[in-house]
Each structure stands twice: as structure tokens, then as C-alpha cells.
mmCIF file of C-alpha atoms in Angstrom:
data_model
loop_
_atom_site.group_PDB
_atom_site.id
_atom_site.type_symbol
_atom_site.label_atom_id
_atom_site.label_comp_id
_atom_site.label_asym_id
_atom_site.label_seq_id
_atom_site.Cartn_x
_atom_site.Cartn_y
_atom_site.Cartn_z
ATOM 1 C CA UNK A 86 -25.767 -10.596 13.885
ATOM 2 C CA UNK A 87 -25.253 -13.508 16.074
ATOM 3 C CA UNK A 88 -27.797 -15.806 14.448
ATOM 4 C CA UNK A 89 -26.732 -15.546 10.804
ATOM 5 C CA UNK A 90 -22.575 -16.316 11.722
ATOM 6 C CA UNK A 91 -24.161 -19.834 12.913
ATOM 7 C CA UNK A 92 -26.200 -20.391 10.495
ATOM 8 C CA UNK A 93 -23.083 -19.758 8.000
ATOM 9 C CA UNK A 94 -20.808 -22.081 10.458
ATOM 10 C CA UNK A 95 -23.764 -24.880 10.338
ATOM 11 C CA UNK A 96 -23.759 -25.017 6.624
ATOM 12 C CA UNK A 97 -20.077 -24.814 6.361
ATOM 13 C CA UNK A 98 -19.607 -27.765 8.067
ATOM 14 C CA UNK A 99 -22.647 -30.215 6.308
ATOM 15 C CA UNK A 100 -22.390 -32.200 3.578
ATOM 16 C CA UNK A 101 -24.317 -31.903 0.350
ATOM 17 C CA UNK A 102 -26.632 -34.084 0.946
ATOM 18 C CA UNK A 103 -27.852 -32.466 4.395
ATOM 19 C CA UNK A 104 -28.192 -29.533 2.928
ATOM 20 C CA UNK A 105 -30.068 -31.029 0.124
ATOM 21 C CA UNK A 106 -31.942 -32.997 2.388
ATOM 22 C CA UNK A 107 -32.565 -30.428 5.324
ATOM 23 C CA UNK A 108 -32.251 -27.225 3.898
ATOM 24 C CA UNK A 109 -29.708 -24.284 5.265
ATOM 25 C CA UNK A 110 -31.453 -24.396 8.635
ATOM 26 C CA UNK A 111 -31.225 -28.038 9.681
ATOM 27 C CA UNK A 112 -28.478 -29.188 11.832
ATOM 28 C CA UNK A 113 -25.631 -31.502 10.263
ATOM 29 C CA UNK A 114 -25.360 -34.603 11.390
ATOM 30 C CA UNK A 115 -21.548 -34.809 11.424
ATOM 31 C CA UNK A 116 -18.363 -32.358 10.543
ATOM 32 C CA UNK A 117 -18.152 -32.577 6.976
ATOM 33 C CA UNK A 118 -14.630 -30.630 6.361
ATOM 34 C CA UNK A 119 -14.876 -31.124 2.767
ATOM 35 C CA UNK A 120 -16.159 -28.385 1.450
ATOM 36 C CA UNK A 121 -13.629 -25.976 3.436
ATOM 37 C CA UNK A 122 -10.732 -27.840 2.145
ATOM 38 C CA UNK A 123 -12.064 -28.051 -1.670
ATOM 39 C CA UNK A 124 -12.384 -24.072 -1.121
ATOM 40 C CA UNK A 125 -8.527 -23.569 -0.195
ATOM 41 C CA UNK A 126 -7.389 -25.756 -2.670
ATOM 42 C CA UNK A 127 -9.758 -24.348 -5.278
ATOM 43 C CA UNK A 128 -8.368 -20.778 -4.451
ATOM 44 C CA UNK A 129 -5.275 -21.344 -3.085
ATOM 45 C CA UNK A 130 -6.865 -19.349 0.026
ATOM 46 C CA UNK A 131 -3.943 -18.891 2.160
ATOM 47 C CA UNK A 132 -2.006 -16.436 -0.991
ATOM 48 C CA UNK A 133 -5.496 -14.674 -0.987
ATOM 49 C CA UNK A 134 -5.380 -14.410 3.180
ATOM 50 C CA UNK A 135 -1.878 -13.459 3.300
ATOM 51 C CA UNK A 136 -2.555 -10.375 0.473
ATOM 52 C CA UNK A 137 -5.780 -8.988 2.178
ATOM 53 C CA UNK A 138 -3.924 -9.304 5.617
ATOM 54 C CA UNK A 139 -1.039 -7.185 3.983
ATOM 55 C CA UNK A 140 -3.550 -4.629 2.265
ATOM 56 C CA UNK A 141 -5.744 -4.301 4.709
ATOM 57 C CA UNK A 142 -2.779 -3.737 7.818
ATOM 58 C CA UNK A 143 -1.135 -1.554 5.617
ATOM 59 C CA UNK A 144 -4.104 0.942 5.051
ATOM 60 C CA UNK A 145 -4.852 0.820 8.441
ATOM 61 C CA UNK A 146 -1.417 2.019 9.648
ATOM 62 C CA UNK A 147 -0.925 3.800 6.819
ATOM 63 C CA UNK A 148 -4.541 5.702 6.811
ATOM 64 C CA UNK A 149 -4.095 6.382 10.507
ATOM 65 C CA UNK A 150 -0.850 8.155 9.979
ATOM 66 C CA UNK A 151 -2.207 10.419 7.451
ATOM 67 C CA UNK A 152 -5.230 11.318 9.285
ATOM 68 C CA UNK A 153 -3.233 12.305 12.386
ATOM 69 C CA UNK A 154 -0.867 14.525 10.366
ATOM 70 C CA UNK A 155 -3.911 15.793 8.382
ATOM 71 C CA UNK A 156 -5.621 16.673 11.533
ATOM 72 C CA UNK A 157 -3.137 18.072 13.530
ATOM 73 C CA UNK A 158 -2.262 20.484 10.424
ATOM 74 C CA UNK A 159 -6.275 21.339 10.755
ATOM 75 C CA UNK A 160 -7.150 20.874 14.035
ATOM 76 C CA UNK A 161 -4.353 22.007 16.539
ATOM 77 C CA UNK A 162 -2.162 23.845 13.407
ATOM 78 C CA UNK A 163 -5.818 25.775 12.103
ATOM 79 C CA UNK A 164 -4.330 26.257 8.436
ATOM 80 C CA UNK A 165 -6.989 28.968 6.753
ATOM 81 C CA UNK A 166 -9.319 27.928 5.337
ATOM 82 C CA UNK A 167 -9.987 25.066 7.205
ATOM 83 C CA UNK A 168 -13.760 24.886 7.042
ATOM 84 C CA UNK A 169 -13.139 24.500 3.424
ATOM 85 C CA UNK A 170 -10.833 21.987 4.316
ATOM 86 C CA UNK A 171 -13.288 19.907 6.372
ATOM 87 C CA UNK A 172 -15.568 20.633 3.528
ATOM 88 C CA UNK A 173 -13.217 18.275 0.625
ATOM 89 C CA UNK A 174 -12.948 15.761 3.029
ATOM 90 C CA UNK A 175 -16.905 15.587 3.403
ATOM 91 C CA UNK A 176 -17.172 15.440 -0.105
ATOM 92 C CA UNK A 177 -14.295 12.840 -0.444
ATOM 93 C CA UNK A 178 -16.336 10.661 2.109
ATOM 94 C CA UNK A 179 -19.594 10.952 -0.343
ATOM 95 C CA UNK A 180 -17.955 10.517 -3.458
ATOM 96 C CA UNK A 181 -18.929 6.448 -4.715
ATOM 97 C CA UNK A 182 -16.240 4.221 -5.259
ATOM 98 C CA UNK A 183 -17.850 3.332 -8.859
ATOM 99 C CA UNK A 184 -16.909 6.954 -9.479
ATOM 100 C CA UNK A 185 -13.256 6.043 -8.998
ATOM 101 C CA UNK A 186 -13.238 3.300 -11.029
ATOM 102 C CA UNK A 187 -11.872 4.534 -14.201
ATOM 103 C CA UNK A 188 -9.484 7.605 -12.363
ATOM 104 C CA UNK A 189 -7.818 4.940 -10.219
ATOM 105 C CA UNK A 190 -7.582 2.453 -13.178
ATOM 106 C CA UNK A 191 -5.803 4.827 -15.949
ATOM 107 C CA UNK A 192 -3.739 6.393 -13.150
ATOM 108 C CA UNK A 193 -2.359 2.787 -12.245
ATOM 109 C CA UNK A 194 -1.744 1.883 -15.918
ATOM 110 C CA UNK A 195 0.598 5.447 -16.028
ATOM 111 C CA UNK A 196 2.577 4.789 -13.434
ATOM 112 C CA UNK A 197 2.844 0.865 -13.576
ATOM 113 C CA UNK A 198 1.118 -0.282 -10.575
ATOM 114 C CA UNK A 199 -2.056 -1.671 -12.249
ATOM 115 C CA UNK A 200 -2.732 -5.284 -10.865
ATOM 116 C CA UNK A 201 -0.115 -4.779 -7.922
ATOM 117 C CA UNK A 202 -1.042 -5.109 -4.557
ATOM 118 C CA UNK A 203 0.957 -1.323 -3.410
ATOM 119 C CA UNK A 204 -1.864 0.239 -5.964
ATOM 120 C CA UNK A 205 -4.579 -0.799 -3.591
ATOM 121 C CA UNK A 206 -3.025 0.197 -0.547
ATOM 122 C CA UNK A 207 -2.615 3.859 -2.036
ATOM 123 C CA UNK A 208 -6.034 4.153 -3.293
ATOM 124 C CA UNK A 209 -7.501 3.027 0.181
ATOM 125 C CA UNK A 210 -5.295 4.669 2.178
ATOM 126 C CA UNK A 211 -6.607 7.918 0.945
ATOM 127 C CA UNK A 212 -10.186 6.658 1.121
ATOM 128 C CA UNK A 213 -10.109 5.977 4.738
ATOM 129 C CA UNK A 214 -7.554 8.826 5.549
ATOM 130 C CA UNK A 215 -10.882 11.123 4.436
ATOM 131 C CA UNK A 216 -12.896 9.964 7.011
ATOM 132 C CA UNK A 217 -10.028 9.790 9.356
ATOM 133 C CA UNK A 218 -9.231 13.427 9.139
ATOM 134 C CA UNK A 219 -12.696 14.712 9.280
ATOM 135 C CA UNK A 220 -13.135 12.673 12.529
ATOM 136 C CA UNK A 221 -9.836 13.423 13.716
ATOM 137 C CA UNK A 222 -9.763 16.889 13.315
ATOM 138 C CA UNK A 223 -12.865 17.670 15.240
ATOM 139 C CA UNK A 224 -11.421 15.684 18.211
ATOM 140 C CA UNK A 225 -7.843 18.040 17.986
ATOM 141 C CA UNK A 226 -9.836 21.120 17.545
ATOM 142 C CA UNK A 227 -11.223 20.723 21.161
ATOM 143 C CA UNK A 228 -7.789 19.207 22.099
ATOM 144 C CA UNK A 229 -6.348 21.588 25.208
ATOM 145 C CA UNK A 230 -4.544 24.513 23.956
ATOM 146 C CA UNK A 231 -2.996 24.898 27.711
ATOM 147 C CA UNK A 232 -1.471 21.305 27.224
ATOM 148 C CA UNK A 233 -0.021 22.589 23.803
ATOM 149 C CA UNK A 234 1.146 25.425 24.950
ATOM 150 C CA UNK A 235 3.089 23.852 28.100
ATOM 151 C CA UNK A 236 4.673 21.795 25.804
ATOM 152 C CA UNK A 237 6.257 24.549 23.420
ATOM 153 C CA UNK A 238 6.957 26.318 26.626
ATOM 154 C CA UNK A 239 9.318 23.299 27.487
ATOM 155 C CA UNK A 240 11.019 23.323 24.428
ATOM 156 C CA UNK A 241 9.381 20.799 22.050
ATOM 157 C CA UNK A 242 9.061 22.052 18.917
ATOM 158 C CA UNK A 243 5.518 20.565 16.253
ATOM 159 C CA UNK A 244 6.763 17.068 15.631
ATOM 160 C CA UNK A 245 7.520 16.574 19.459
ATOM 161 C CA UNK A 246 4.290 17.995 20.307
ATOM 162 C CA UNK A 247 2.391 15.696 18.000
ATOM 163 C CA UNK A 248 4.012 12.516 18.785
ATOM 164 C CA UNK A 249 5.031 12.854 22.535
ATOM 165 C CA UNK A 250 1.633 14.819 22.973
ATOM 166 C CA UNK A 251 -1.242 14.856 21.216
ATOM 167 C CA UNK A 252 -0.933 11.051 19.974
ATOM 168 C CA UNK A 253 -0.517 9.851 23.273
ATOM 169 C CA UNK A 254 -3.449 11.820 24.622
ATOM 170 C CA UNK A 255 -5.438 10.692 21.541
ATOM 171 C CA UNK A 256 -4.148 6.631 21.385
ATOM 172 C CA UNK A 257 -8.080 5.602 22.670
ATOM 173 C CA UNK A 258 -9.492 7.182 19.178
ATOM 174 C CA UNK A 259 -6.584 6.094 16.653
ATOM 175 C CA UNK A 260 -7.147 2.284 18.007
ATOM 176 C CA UNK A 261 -11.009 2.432 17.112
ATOM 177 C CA UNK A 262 -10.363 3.894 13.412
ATOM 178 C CA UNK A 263 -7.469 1.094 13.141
ATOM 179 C CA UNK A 264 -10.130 -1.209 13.772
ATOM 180 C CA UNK A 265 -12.610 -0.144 11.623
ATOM 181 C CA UNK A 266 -9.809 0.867 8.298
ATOM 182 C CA UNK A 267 -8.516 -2.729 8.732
ATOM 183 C CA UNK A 268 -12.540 -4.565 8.748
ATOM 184 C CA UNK A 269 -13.620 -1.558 5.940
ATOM 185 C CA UNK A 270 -10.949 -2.282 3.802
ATOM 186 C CA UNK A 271 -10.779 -6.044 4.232
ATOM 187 C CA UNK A 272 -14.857 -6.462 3.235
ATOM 188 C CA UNK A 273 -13.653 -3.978 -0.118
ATOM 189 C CA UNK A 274 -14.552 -5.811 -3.175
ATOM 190 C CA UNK A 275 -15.004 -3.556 -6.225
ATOM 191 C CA UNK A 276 -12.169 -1.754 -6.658
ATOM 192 C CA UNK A 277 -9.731 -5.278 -5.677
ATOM 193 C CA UNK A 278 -11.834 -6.890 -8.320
ATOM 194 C CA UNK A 279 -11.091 -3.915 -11.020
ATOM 195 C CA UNK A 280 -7.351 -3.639 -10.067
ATOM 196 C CA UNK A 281 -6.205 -6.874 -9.072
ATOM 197 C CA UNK A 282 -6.776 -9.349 -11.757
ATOM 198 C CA UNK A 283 -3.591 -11.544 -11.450
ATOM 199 C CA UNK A 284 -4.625 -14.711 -9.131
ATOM 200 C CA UNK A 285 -1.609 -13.933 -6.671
ATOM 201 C CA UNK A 286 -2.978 -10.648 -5.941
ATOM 202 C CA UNK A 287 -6.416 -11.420 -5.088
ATOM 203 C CA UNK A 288 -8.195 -10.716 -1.939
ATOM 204 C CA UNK A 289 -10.379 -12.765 0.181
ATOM 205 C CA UNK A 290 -13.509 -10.632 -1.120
ATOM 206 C CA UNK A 291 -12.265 -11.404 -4.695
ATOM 207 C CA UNK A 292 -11.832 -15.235 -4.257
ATOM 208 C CA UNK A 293 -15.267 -15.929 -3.448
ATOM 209 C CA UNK A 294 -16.402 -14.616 -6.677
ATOM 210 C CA UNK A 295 -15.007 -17.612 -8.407
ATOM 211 C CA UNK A 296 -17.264 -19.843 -6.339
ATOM 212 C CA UNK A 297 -20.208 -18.676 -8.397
ATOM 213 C CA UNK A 298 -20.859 -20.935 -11.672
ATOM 214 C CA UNK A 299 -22.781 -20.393 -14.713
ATOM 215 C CA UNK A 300 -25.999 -22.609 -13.912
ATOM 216 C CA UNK A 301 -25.194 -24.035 -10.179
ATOM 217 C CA UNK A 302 -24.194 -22.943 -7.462
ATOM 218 C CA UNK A 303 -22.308 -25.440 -4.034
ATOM 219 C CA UNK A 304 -23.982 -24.803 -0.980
ATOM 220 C CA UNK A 305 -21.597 -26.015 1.047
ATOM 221 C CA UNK A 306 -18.642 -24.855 -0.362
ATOM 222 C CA UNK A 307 -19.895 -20.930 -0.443
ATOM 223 C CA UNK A 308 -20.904 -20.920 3.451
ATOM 224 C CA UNK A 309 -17.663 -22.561 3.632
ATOM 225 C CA UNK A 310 -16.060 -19.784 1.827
ATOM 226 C CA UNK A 311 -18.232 -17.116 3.490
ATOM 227 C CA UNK A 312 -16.585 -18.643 6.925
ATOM 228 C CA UNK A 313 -13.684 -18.444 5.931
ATOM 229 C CA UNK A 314 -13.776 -15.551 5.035
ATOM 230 C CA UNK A 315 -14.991 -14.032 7.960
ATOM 231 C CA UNK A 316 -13.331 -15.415 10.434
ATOM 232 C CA UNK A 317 -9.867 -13.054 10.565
ATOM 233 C CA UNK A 318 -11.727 -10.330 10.651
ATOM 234 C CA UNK A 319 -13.779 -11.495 13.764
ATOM 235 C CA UNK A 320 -10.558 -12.735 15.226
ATOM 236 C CA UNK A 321 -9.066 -9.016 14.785
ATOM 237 C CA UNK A 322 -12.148 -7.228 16.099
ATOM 238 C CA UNK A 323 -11.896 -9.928 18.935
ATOM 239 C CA UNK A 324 -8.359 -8.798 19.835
ATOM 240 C CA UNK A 325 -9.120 -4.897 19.513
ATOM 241 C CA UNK A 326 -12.169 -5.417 21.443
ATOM 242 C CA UNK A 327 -10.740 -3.849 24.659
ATOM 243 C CA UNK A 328 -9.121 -0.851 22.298
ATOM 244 C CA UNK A 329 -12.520 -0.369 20.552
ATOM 245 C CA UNK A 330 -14.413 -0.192 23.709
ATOM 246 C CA UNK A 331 -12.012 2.193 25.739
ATOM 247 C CA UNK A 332 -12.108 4.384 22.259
ATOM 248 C CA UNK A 333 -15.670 4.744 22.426
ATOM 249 C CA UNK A 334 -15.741 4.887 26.013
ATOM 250 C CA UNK A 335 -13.626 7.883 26.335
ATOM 251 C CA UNK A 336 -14.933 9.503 23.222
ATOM 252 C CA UNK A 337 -18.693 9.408 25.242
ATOM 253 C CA UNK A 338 -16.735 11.111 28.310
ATOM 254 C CA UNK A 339 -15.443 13.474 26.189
#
């Protein structure tokens, strides 16, 4: 995974020319910042970094939440019919975006929030909160009743238990699926694309579809947009690394 990230970096960074010249696997001669500046102007890439920092933050928190109160409800609160339960979730988690395409479209145009930025971060906060509560809610089923128990001994009634209790105890797992909601739904392109047409909502994923012309294509300028955009979501996985790790770490353990 290594190899290719250079490769993209090494392009980014070459002129034309070079590339002409050398092909995508030669080295550049010099740092030819050209083509990453033509791409932020082009796209005015710092609106389209600020919205799919905002989206994608937002359904992570936001996804998170849900799956905890989801999973608590299935896992410690065991609602009936909670195999069924676990059952629409699976089938939430197989169901193809393209099959949401037109539900999520004329639902937005009812209610007014077609092309805004809030429509997105409903639609994938329930996508991810699928997966979230499926996962989640196996991990609280085994959770310690004897812990659970102690604590409604001592007084705390279900939202004290949750949030003094079982998140706590839990905090390892919730910091690996706020990883992954924030990288899923910042590499999301289809559904952005279908419900954010206005150029101040755009994502990342959706800018570098203008980049793509009828009979050419610039080299440079789409590695330099493919490094661009990238690079936050290395730079988050880089400072969640330590979260990630101890997630899956104690999830092995367990």
C-alpha cells in the first residue's frame, strides 16, 4: 500500500514534461508545485476540504452515538426480538448504495435538504450506525452482567449505567469504528455526487471528478489531486493510530 502512495507523491510533484518524458515511474528531477496549486485554485480545494472534514466528523460522532444507544437497547437492554433485530441491520449492511439512490434523493427534495451538506450527514450516519450496531451489540451482549448489576445496585439508573459504565469500559472499540466512519465516509463518492451538486457543497471525492476532460486527461494535476486528497485522511489514521491499535488489541484479548 506503501509503494503506490509514492508513486502518487512522485508524480504529484513532476512536471509535464517528466512525466511525458519518463513515464509515471521515473523520478522528477525537481519539485514542480504547479500542478498542486492549479488543482486548489481550479477547485477551490480548501471549501471542498473544509465540507468533507465537517461531513465526515459529523457521521463519525454522530454514527457512533447511535450505535452505542442502538446496542445497549440490544445488547445489555435484550429488547425481543432481537435476533430479528440483528437480522435488519445485516440486511441494512448488504443493501447497495445505488439502491438508495433514488429513496434518499426524493426524500431530500420533500423535506428541503436536497444539495445541503446536513442531508449527507443523515443518510451516512444511518449507513455506518448499521454496521456500528451489529458490531456493537455483539460486544455488549458478552458485556458483564455482574458489573451492570453493581451499578443499579448503587443507584444509577440506564443512562448512568451507559455513560459512566459501559462506554467507559467499551472507549477501546468506539475509537476504532470512529476511525474507520470518518476514512469510510470521507472516500464516499456516489451518493455526494447525486446529492450535492452546488460547488460549495462538494466533497473532496467529488472535486476530483472535474479533473477528468472530454479527450485528455493532466497527469500531473490528477496525482496531484489524488495527493491531496489523501493526505487528511492519512494524517487522521496517523493520529488514531494508538486508539486503533489498543481497539484491536483489546478486542483480540477479549
Amino acid at each position: 500500500m506503501v509503494l503506490p502512495f509514492v508513486i502518487v507523491a512522485l508524480n504529484a510533484v513532476k512536471s509535464p514534461a517528466e512525466y511525458s518524458a519518463g513515464g509515471p515511474l521515473s523520478l522528477p528531477e525537481g519539485l514542480y508545485l504547479d500542478g498542486l496549486a492549479d488543482f486548489w485554485q481550479r477547485v477551490d480545494f480548501g471549501r471542498k476540504l473544509l465540507n468533507s472534514v465537517l461531513i465526515s466528523g459529523s457521521v463519525a460522532v454522530g454514527a457512533v452515538v447511535l450505535s452505542v444507544l442502538n446496542a445497549y437497547a440490544i445488547g445489555i437492554g435484550r429488547i425481543k426480538g432481537r435476533p430479528y433485530v440483528l437480522a435488519f441491520f445485516v440486511l441494512a449492511n448488504m443493501l447497495p448504495q445505488e439502491a438508495l439512490v433514488y429513496p434518499v434523493y426524493y426524500l431530500s427534495k420533500q423535506v428541503g435538504l436536497y444539495d445541503t451538506r446536513l442531508s449527507v450527514i443523515i443518510v451516512f450516519t444511518v449507513i455506518q450506525a448499521a454496521f456500528g450496531t451489529y458490531l456493537l451489540a455483539s460486544v455488549l451482549g458478552s458485556f458483564p452482567r455482574e458489573v451492570v448489576e453493581a451499578a443499579r445496585i448503587d443507584g444509577a439508573n440506564k443512562w448512568q449505567v451507559l455513560w459512566r459504565v459501559v462506554v467507559p469500559v467499551s472507549r477501546p472499540t468506539l475509537g476504532v469504528l470512529l476511525v474507520f466512519f470518518f476514512i469510510w465516509t470521507w472516500n464516499e463518492f456516489l451518493l455526494p455526487l447525486v446529492m450535492l451538486i452546488s460547488n460549495d457543497n462538494q466533497t473532496v471525492s467529488v472535486a476530483l471528478g472535474v479533473l477528468q476532460g472530454q479527450r485528455l486527461m493532466d497527469a500531473t494535476m490528477t496525482n496531484a489531486a489524488a495527493l491531496l486528497g489523501v493526505l487528511p485522511a492519512i494524517v487522521f489514521f496517523l493520529l488514531f493510530q494508538r486508539t486503533l491499535t489498543r481497539g484491536i488489541a483489546v478486542g483480540a484479548v477479549k
